[in-house]
XYZ file of C-alpha atoms in Angstrom:
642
model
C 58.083 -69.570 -95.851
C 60.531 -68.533 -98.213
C 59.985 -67.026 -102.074
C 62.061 -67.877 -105.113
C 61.408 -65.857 -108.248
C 63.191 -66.545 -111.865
C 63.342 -64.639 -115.297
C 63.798 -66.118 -118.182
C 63.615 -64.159 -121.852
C 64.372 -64.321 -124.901
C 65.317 -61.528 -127.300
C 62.387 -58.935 -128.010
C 60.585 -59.201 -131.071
C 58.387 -55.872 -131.487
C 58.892 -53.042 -132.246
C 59.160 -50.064 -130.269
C 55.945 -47.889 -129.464
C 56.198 -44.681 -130.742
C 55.504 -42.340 -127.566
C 53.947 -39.509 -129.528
C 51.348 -42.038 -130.169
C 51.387 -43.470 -126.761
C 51.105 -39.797 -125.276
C 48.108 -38.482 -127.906
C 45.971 -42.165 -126.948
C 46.319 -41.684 -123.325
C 45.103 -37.909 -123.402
C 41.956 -38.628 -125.680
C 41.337 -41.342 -122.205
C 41.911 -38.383 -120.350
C 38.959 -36.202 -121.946
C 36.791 -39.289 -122.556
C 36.875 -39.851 -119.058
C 36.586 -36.273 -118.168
C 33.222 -36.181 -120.026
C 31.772 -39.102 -118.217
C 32.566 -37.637 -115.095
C 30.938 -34.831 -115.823
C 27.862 -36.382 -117.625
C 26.854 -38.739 -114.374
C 23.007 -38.625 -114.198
C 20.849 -41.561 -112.985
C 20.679 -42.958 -116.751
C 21.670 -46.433 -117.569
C 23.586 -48.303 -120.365
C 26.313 -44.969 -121.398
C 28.004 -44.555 -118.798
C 28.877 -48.365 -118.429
C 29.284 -48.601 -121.823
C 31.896 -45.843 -122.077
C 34.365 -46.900 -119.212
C 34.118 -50.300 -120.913
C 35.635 -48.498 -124.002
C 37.866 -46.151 -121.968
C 39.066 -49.526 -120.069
C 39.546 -51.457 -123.358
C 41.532 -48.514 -124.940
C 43.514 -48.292 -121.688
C 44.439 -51.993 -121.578
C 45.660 -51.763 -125.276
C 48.033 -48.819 -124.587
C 49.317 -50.624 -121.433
C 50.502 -53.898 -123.108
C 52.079 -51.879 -125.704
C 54.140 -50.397 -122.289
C 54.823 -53.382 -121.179
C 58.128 -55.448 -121.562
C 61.482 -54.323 -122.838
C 59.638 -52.814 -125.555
C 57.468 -50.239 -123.580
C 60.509 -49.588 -121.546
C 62.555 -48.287 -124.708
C 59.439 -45.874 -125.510
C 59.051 -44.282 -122.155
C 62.958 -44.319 -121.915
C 62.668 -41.709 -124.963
C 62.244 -38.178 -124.658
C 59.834 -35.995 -126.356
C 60.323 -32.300 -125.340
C 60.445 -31.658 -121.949
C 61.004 -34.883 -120.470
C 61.330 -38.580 -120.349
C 58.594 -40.422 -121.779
C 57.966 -42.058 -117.915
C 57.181 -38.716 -116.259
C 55.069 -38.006 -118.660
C 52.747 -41.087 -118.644
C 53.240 -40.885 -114.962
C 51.834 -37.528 -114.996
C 48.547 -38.602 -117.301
C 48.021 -41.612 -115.149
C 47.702 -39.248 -112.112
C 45.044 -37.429 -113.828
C 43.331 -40.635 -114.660
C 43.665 -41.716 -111.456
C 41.989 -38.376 -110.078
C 39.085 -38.456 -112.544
C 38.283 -42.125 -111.044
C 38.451 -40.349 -107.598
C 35.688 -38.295 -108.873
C 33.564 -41.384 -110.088
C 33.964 -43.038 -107.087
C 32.955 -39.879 -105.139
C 29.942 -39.655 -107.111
C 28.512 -42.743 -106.591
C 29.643 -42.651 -103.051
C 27.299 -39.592 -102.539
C 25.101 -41.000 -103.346
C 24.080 -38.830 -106.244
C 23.421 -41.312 -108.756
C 20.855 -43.548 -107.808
C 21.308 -46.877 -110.125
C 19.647 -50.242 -109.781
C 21.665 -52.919 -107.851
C 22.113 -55.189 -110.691
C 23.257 -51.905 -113.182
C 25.380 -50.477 -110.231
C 27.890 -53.903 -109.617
C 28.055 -53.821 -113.241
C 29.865 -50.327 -112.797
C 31.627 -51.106 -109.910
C 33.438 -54.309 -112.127
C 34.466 -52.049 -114.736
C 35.438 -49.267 -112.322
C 37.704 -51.485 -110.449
C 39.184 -52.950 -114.109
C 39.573 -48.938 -114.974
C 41.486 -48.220 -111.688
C 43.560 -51.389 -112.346
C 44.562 -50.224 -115.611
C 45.297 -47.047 -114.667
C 47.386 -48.136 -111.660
C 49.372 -50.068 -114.089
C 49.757 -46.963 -116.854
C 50.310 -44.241 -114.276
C 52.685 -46.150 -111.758
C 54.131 -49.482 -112.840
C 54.975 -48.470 -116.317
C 56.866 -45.506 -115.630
C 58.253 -47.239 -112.181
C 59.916 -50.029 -114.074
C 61.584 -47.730 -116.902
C 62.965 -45.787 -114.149
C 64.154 -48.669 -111.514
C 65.896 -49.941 -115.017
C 67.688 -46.592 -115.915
C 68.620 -46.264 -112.172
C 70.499 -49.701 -112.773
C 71.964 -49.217 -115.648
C 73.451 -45.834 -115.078
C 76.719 -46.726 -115.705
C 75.813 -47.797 -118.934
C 75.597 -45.787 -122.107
C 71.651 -44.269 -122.307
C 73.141 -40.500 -122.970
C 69.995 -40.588 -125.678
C 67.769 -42.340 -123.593
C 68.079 -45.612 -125.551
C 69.778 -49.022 -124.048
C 71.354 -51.516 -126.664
C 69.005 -54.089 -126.921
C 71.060 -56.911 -125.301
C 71.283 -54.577 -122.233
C 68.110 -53.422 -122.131
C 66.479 -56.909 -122.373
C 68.690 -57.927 -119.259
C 68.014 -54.895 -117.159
C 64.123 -55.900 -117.616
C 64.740 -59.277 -116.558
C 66.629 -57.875 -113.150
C 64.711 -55.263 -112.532
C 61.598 -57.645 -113.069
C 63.087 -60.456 -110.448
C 63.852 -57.177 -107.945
C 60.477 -56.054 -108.116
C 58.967 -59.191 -107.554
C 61.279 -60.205 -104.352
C 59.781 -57.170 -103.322
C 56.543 -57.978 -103.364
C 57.413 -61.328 -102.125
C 59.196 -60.392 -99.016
C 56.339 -61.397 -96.649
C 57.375 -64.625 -96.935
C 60.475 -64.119 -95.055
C 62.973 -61.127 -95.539
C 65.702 -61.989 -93.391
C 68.173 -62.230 -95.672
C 67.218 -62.411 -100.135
C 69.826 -63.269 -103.094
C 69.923 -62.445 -107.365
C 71.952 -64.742 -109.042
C 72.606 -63.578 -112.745
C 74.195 -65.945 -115.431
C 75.233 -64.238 -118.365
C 75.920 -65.509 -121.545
C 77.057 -64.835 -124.988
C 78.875 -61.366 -123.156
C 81.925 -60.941 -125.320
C 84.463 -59.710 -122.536
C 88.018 -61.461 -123.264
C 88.102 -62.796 -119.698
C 92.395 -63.475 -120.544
C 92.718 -59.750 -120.535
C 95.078 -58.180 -117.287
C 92.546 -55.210 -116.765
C 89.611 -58.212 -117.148
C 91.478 -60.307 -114.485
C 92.290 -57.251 -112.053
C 88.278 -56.831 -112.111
C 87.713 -60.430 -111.272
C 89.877 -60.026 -108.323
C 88.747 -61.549 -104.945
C 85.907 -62.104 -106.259
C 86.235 -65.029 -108.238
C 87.843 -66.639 -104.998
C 85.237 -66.372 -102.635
C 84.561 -69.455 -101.367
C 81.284 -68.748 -99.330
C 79.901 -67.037 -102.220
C 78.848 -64.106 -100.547
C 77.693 -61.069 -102.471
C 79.542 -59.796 -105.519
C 81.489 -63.188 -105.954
C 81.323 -64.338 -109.404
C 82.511 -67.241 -111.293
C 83.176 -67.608 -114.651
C 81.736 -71.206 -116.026
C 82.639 -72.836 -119.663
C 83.263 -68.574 -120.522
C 79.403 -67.582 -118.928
C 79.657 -65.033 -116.074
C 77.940 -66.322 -112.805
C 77.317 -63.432 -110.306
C 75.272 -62.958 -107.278
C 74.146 -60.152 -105.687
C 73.551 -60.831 -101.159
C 71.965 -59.069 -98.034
C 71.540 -60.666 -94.799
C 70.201 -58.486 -91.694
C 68.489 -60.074 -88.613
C 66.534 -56.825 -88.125
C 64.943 -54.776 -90.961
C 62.355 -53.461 -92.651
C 60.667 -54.584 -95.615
C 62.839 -53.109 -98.859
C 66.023 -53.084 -97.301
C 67.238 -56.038 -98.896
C 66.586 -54.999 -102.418
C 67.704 -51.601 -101.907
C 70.978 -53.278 -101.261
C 71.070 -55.738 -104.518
C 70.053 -52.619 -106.133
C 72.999 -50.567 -105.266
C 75.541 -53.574 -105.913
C 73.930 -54.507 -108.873
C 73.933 -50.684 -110.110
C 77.656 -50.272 -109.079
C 79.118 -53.280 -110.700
C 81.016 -52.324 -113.659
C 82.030 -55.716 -114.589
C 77.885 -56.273 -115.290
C 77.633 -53.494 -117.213
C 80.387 -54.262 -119.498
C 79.100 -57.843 -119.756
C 75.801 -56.531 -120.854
C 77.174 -54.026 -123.306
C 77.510 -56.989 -125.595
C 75.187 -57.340 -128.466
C 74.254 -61.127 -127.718
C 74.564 -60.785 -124.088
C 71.892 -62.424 -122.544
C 70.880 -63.830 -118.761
C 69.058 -65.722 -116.785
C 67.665 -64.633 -112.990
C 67.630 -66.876 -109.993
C 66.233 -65.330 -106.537
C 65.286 -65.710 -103.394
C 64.259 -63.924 -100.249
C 64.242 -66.213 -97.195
C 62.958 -66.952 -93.834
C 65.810 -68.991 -91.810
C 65.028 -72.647 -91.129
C 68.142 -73.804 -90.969
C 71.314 -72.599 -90.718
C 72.209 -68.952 -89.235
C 71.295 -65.501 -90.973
C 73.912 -64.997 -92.856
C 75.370 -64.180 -96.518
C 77.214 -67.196 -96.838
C 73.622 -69.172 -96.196
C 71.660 -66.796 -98.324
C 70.150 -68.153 -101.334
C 70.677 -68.802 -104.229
C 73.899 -70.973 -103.842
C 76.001 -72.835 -105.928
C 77.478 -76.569 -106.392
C 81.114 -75.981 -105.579
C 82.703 -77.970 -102.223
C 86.087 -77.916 -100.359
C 88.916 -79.561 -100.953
C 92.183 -77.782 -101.026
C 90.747 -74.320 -101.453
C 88.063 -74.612 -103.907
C 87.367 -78.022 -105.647
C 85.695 -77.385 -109.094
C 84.176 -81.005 -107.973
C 81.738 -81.171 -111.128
C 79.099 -79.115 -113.616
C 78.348 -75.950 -112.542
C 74.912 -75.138 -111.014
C 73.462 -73.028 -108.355
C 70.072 -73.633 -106.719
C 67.660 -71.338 -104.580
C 64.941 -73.693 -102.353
C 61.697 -73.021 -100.289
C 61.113 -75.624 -97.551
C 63.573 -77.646 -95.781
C 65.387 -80.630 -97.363
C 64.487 -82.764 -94.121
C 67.319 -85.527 -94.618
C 69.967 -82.782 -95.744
C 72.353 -83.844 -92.674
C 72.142 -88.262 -93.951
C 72.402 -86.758 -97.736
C 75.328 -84.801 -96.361
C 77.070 -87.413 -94.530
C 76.177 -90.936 -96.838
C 77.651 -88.648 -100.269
C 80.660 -87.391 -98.358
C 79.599 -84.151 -99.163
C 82.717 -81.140 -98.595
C 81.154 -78.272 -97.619
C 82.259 -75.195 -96.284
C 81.184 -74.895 -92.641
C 80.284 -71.761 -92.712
C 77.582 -72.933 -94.894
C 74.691 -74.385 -92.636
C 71.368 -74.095 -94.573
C 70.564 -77.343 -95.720
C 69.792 -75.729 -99.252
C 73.549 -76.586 -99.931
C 73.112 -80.160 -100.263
C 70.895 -79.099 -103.704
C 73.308 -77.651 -106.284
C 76.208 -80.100 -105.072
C 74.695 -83.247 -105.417
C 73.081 -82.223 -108.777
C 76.743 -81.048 -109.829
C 78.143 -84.440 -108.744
C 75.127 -86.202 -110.994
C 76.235 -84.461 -114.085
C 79.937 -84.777 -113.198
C 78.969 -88.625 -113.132
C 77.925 -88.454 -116.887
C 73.993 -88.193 -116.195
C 72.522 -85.677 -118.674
C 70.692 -82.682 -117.314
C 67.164 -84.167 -116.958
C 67.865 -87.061 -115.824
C 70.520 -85.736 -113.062
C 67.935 -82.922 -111.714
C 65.079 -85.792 -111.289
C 67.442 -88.006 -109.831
C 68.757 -84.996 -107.475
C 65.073 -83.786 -106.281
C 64.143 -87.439 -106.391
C 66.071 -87.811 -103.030
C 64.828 -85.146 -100.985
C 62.802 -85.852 -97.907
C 59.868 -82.897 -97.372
C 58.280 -79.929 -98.807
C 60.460 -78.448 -101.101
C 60.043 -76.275 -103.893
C 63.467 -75.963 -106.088
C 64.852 -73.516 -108.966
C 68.491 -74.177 -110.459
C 70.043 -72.236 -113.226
C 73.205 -74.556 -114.903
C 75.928 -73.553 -116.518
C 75.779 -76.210 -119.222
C 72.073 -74.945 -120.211
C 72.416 -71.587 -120.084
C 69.207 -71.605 -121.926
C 66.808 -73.920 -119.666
C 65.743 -72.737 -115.855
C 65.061 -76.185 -113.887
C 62.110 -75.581 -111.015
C 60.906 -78.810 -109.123
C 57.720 -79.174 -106.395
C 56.840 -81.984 -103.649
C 54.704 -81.531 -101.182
C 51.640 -79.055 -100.599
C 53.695 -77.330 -98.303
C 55.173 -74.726 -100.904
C 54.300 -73.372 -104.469
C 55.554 -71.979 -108.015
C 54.266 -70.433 -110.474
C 54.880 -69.583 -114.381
C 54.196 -66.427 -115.648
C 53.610 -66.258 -119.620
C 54.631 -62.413 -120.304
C 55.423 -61.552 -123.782
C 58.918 -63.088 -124.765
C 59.469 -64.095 -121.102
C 58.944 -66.389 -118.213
C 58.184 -64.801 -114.640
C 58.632 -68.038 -112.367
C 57.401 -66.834 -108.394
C 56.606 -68.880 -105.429
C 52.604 -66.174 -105.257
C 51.039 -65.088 -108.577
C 51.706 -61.505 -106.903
C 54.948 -61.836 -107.681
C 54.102 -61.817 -111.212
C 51.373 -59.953 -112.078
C 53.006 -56.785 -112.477
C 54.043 -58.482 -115.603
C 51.502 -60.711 -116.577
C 48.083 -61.754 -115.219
C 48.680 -65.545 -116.627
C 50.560 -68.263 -115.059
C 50.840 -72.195 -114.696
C 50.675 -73.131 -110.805
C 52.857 -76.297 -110.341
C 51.550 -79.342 -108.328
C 53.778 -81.218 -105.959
C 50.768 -83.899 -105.184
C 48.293 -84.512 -107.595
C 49.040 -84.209 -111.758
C 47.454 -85.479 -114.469
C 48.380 -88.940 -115.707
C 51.349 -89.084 -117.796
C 49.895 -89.379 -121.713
C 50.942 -93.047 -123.308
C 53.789 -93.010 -125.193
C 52.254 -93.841 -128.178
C 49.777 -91.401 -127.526
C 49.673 -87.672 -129.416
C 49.483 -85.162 -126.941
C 46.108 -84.141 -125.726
C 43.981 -81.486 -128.401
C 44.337 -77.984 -127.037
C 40.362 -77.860 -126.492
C 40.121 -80.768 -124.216
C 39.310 -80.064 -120.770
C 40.877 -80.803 -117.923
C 41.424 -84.433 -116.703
C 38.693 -85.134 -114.238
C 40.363 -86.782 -110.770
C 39.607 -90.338 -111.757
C 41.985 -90.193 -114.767
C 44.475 -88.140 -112.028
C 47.249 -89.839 -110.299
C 49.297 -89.219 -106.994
C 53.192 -88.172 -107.519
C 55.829 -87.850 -105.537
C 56.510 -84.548 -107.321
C 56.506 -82.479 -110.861
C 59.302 -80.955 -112.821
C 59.202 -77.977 -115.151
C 61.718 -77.325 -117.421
C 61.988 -73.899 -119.536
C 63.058 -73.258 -122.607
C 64.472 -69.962 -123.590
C 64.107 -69.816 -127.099
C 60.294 -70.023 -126.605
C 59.962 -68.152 -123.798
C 56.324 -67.040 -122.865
C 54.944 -69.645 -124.312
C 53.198 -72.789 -123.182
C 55.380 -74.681 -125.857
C 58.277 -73.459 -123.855
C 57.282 -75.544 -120.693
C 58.306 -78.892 -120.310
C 56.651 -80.646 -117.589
C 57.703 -84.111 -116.048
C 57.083 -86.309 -113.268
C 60.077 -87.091 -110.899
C 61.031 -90.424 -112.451
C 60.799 -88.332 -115.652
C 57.955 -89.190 -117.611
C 56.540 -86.872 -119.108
C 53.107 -84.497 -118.534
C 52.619 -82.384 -121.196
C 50.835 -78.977 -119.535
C 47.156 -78.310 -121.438
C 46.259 -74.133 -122.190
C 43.383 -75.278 -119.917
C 45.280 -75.240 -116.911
C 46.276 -71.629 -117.712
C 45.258 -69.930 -114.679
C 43.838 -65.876 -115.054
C 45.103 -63.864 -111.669
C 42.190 -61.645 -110.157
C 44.473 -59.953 -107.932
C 46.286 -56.756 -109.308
C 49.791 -55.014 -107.965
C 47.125 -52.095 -107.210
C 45.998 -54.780 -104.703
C 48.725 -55.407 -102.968
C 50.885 -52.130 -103.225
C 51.858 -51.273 -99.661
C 51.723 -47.228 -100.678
C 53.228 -45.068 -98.092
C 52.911 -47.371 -95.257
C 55.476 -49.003 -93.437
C 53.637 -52.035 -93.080
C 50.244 -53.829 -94.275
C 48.691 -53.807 -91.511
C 48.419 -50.130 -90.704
C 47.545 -50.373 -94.410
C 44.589 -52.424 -94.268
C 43.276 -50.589 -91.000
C 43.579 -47.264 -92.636
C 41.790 -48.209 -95.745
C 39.223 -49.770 -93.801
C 36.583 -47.212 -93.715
C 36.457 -46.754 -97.925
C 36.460 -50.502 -98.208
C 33.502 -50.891 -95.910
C 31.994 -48.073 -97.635
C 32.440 -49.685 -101.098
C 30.871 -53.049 -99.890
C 27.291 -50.910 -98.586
C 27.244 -49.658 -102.330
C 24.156 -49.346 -103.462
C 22.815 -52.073 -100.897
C 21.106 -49.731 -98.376
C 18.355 -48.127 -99.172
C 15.437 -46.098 -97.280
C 12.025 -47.435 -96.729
C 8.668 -45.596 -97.073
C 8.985 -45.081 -92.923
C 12.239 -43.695 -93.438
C 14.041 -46.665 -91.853
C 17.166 -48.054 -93.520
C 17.309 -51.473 -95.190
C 19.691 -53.897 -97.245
C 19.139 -55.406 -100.299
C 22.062 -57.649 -101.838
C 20.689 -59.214 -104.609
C 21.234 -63.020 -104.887
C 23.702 -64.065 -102.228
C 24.924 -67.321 -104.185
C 26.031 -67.942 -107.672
C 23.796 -69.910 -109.124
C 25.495 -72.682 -109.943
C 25.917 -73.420 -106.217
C 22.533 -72.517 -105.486
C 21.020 -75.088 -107.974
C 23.322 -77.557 -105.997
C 21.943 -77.043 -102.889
C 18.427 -77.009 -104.197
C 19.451 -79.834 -105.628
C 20.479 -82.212 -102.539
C 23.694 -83.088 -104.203
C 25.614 -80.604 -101.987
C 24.871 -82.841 -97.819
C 28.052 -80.935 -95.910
C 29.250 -77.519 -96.062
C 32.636 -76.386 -94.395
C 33.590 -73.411 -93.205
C 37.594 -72.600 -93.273
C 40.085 -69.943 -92.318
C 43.254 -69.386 -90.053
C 43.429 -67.205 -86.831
C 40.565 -64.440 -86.582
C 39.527 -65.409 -89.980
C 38.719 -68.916 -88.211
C 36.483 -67.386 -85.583
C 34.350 -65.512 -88.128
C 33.849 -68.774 -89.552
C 32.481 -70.198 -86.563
C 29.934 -67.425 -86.674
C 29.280 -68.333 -90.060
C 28.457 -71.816 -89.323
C 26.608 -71.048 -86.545
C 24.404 -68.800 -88.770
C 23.744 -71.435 -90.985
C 23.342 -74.048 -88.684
C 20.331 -72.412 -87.762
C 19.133 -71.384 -91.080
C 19.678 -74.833 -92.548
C 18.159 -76.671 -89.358
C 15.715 -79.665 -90.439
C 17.471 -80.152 -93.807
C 19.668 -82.945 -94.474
C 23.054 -80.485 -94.643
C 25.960 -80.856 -91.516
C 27.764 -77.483 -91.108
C 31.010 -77.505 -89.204
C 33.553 -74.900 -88.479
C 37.563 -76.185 -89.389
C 40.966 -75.155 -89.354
C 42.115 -74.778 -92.920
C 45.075 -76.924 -91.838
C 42.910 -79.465 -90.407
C 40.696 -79.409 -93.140
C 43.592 -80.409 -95.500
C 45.023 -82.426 -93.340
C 42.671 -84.825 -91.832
C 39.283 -84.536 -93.557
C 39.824 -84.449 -97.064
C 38.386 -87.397 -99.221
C 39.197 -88.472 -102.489
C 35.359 -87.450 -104.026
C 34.048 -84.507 -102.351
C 31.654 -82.887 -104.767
C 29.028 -83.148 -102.246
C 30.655 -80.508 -100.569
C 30.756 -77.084 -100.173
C 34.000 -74.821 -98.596
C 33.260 -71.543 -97.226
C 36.894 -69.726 -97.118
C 37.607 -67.053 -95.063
C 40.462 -64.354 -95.111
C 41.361 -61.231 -94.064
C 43.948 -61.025 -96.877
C 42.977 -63.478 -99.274
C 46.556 -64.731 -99.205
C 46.860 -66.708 -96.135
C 48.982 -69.747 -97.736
C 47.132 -72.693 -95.488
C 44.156 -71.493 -96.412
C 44.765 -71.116 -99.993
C 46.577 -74.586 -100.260
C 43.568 -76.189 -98.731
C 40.955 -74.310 -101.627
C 42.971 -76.246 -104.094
C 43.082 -79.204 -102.492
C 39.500 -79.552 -102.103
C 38.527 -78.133 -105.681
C 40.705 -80.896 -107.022
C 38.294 -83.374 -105.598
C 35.486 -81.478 -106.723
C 34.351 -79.899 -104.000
C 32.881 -75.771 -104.620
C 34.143 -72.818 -102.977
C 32.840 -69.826 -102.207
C 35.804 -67.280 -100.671
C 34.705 -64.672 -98.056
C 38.072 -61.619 -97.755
């Protein structure tokens, strides 16, 4: 596995929170909350109620924090300090005051119906979510970007807008390569294309900057280029051994110390678009020159400017990269070895043929054997971000965050930004519309599988001028008709960067086996309880949703599977052994599968007579969650066990 993430904005519309306001809503939170703590009894209804309001006022201040926006107000300072510390400083007190809750109920000294008690636990775990994001990412994100932009001119705490809006976008891709590192860190890559920066590239001093750098031919980190006037430069780390950070810790310090950056972002109508990727080696060695994202130049004598420029980042393996290589007479370096070359420099010799940018990209991922997942930033649309998707073997997802797309190959990439997101399908789309045809209304719902067709893969294009939106998004088949994406498909992320934050630890395991104990603690609450003997017993309420339930009462529901990968696997064999024995004499087969076999040998085109049991120890095992959606496409249910 690899993980590409992209940002692409637009200029920021609103206005600037004013952090007196910001600083008086958040401590009126703090005493609200104080005072529930404080008034726990065993009563029901005002003490849900409340944290519902504390929550809701919580959520409000946090979007107004969010964006380039939010980043301006806590960037301010109001007497002491930065704005950041300061929220930082109220979220820990939040945070502590939801300790306290927790500790309460914990204790066991409020005794609450079941039913009344998950009701508080949901809007506990929404208060600690939103707190998480006030107290830590908020103020973490308006420091990471005036740690990069240092060298630029925020004496009064305040960024020209240009500058600030392009800081958010890196900062925003660097966080999320972060986060996606599990998917291979080996070596990672940021690509920034800037636009519209105003630096007289003629100039001596201008040219002395551009150096060596502009003659790199491997494109190693800190080259550049300088495309029809646009600034093209990439930021590189490639290590064999690590740990997980390095590699963003050292785009971060080139990125921070490049002072031809800064002065291209000093421009009032600078502007840029993010390509990056961290990567798990395939093909081709661990090295800088095979680090992603790359571009479309090839050899000749020295460098040969063969066509358009582009560069590409790619997840997967281009499996006939060596026949594309060898039947297009490809010149590449040969220090290059990842097959990902093969991308930018056959779509570069598409549009050097005259084909216009749609139709050259289709054509381009239209010849590529295997599971590949694609994003390519072009020079001659500075204002469009190309992503493509075949196969089930990878994925890509669009973030809608205010004035912005977040494109990542996990929604935890993104949801430090925004919680919704269009997941791309590289197998099964809905129909293209009829030409003649007005798009689908807004309210329909989504096209059941028998109006669904198989393709050989999807292509999003995004627009910059109405970025965020799902007017933005342009989606197309391969051969390039057209699929116009439905709010309906808008998908809500349950998991929260408070989920997946590593903390302290240097890696998730020791994470998840430290935190063991509280979660296993937070599942028994309020489900044990003491008999008139004084003997202990559980009560869980209903153990089915009853939609499913009605189902199986039903008959329509004859075969239940039970999925997972590794350990998770075995558990599921318990679990169908379980209900094997529960379900004997009714007309129900249980069997135990490997997600992967699942997906890959069992799956029929109807299968809403079926039920999937998935099991994780994560909840992001990628075979596992590839098969869910498989199967819910065809109608099956799911119920997920993590």
């Amino acid at each position: 596995m690899c993980g590409i993430i992209a940002v692409l904005r637009r200029r920021s519309s609103r206005p600037t929170p004013q952090l007196a306001s910001v600083l008086a809503r958040l401590d009126g939170a703090v005493v609200r909350l104080g005072a529930s703590v404080a008034g726990f009894d065993g009563s029901e209804g005002r003490s849900h109620d409340e944290m519902t309001a504390i929550a809701e006022l919580l959520e409000q201040v946090d979007r107004e924090l969010r964006g380039p926006p939010g980043v301006a107000c806590l960037l301010s300072h109001s007497g002491d300090g930065h704005g950041y510390d300061k929220v930082a400083r109220i979220g820990t007190t939040l945070a502590g005051l939801a300790d306290d809750l927790e500790e309460t109920l914990d204790t066991g000294k409020v005794l609450w119906s079941p039913d009344y008690l998950e009701a508080v636990n949901e809007v506990l775990v929404r208060l600690r979510d939103v707190i998480w994001a006030i107290g830590r990412d908020r103020p973490d994100t308006a420091r990471a970007i005036a740690a990069l932009a240092h060298h630029s001119k925020i004496g009064d705490g305040k960024l020209p807008t240009a500058a600030l809006d392009a800081f958010w976008s890196i900062q925003v891709a660097l966080s999320a390569l972060d986060r996606l590192e599990v998917r291979g860190r080996d070596s990672a890559g940021l690509h920034v294309l800037v636009t519209g920066h105003g630096v007289d590239l003629r100039k001596p001093e201008i040219q002395a900057m551009l150096g060596a750098r502009a003659n790199d031919p491997l494109f190693t980190s800190m080259a550049l280029r300088t495309p029809l006037g646009h600034l093209s430069l990439v930021y590189k780390a490639a290590a064999e051994i690590g740990e997980l950070g390095d590699n963003t810790r050292a785009l971060r310090a080139a990125i921070t110390t490049d002072p031809l950056l800064h002065l291209a972002l000093a421009g009032p109508d600078a502007e840029v678009t993010v390509l990056g990727h961290t990567r798990w080696a395939s093909v081709g060695i661990i090295s800088q020159a095979n680090a992603h994202p790359l571009n479309g130049e090839e050899l000749a004598e020295g460098l040969h400017p063969a066509g358009p420029y582009v560069v590409a980042a790619v997840n997967g393996d281009v499996d006939n990269y060596l026949d594309l290589r060898d039947n297009e007479s490809l010149l590449l370096p040969p220090e290059i070895t990842t097959d990902t070359k093969v991308v930018p420099v056959i779509l570069s010799r598409r549009l050097a043929a005259g084909a216009a940018m749609d139709e050259a990209f289709c054509q381009t991922v239209s010849g590529f054997d295997g599971s590949v997942a694609i994003g390519v930033s072009a020079a001659e649309s500075p204002d469009d971000l190309y992503l493509a998707l075949r196969g089930s073997g990878q994925s890509l997802n669009v973030g809608f965050a205010e004035d912005a797309f977040i494109v990542a190959s996990e929604a935890y990439g993104l949801v430090q930004e925004t919680a919704s997101y269009l997941r791309m399908d590289g197998e099964t789309i809905p129909a293209p519309a009829p030409a003649s045809a007005p798009a689908p209304a807004s309210t329909q719902a989504p096209a059941p599988a028998s109006t669904q067709v198989s393709a050989s893969g999807q292509v999003i294009v995004l627009d910059r001028q109405r970025a965020g939106t799902l007017e933005g998004v342009r989606r197309l088949t391969y051969d390039g008709a057209p699929i116009p994406p439905e709010p309906s498909e808008i998908r809500i992320a349950e998991i929260t960067t408070r989920d997946i934050d590593r903390g302290g630890f240097p890696h998730f395991l020791l994470k998840e086996i430290s935190e063991a104990p509280q979660s296993f603690r937070k599942t028994l609450r309020g489900k044990i309880f003491v008999d008139d003997s004084g003997l202990l017993y559980a009560r869980v309420g209903p153990a089915l949703p009853e939609a499913v339930s009605a189902r199986l009462a039903a008959g329509v529901i004859t075969r239940i599977y039970v999925i997972g990968q590794g350990t998770a696997a075995v558990a599921g064999q318990s679990i169908a052994t379980a209900l094997s024995a529960a379900l004997r004499g009714r007309p129900i087969t249980v069997a135990p599968i490997l997600a992967t076999e699942l997906s890959g040998f069992a799956l029929d085109d109807d299968m809403s007579d079926t039920l999937v049991i998935a099991v994780s120890q994560s909840g992001t095992t990628t075979d596992t969650n590839r098969t869910v959606d498989l199967v819910r496409n065809r109608g099956a249910v799911v119920i997920s066990v993590v």
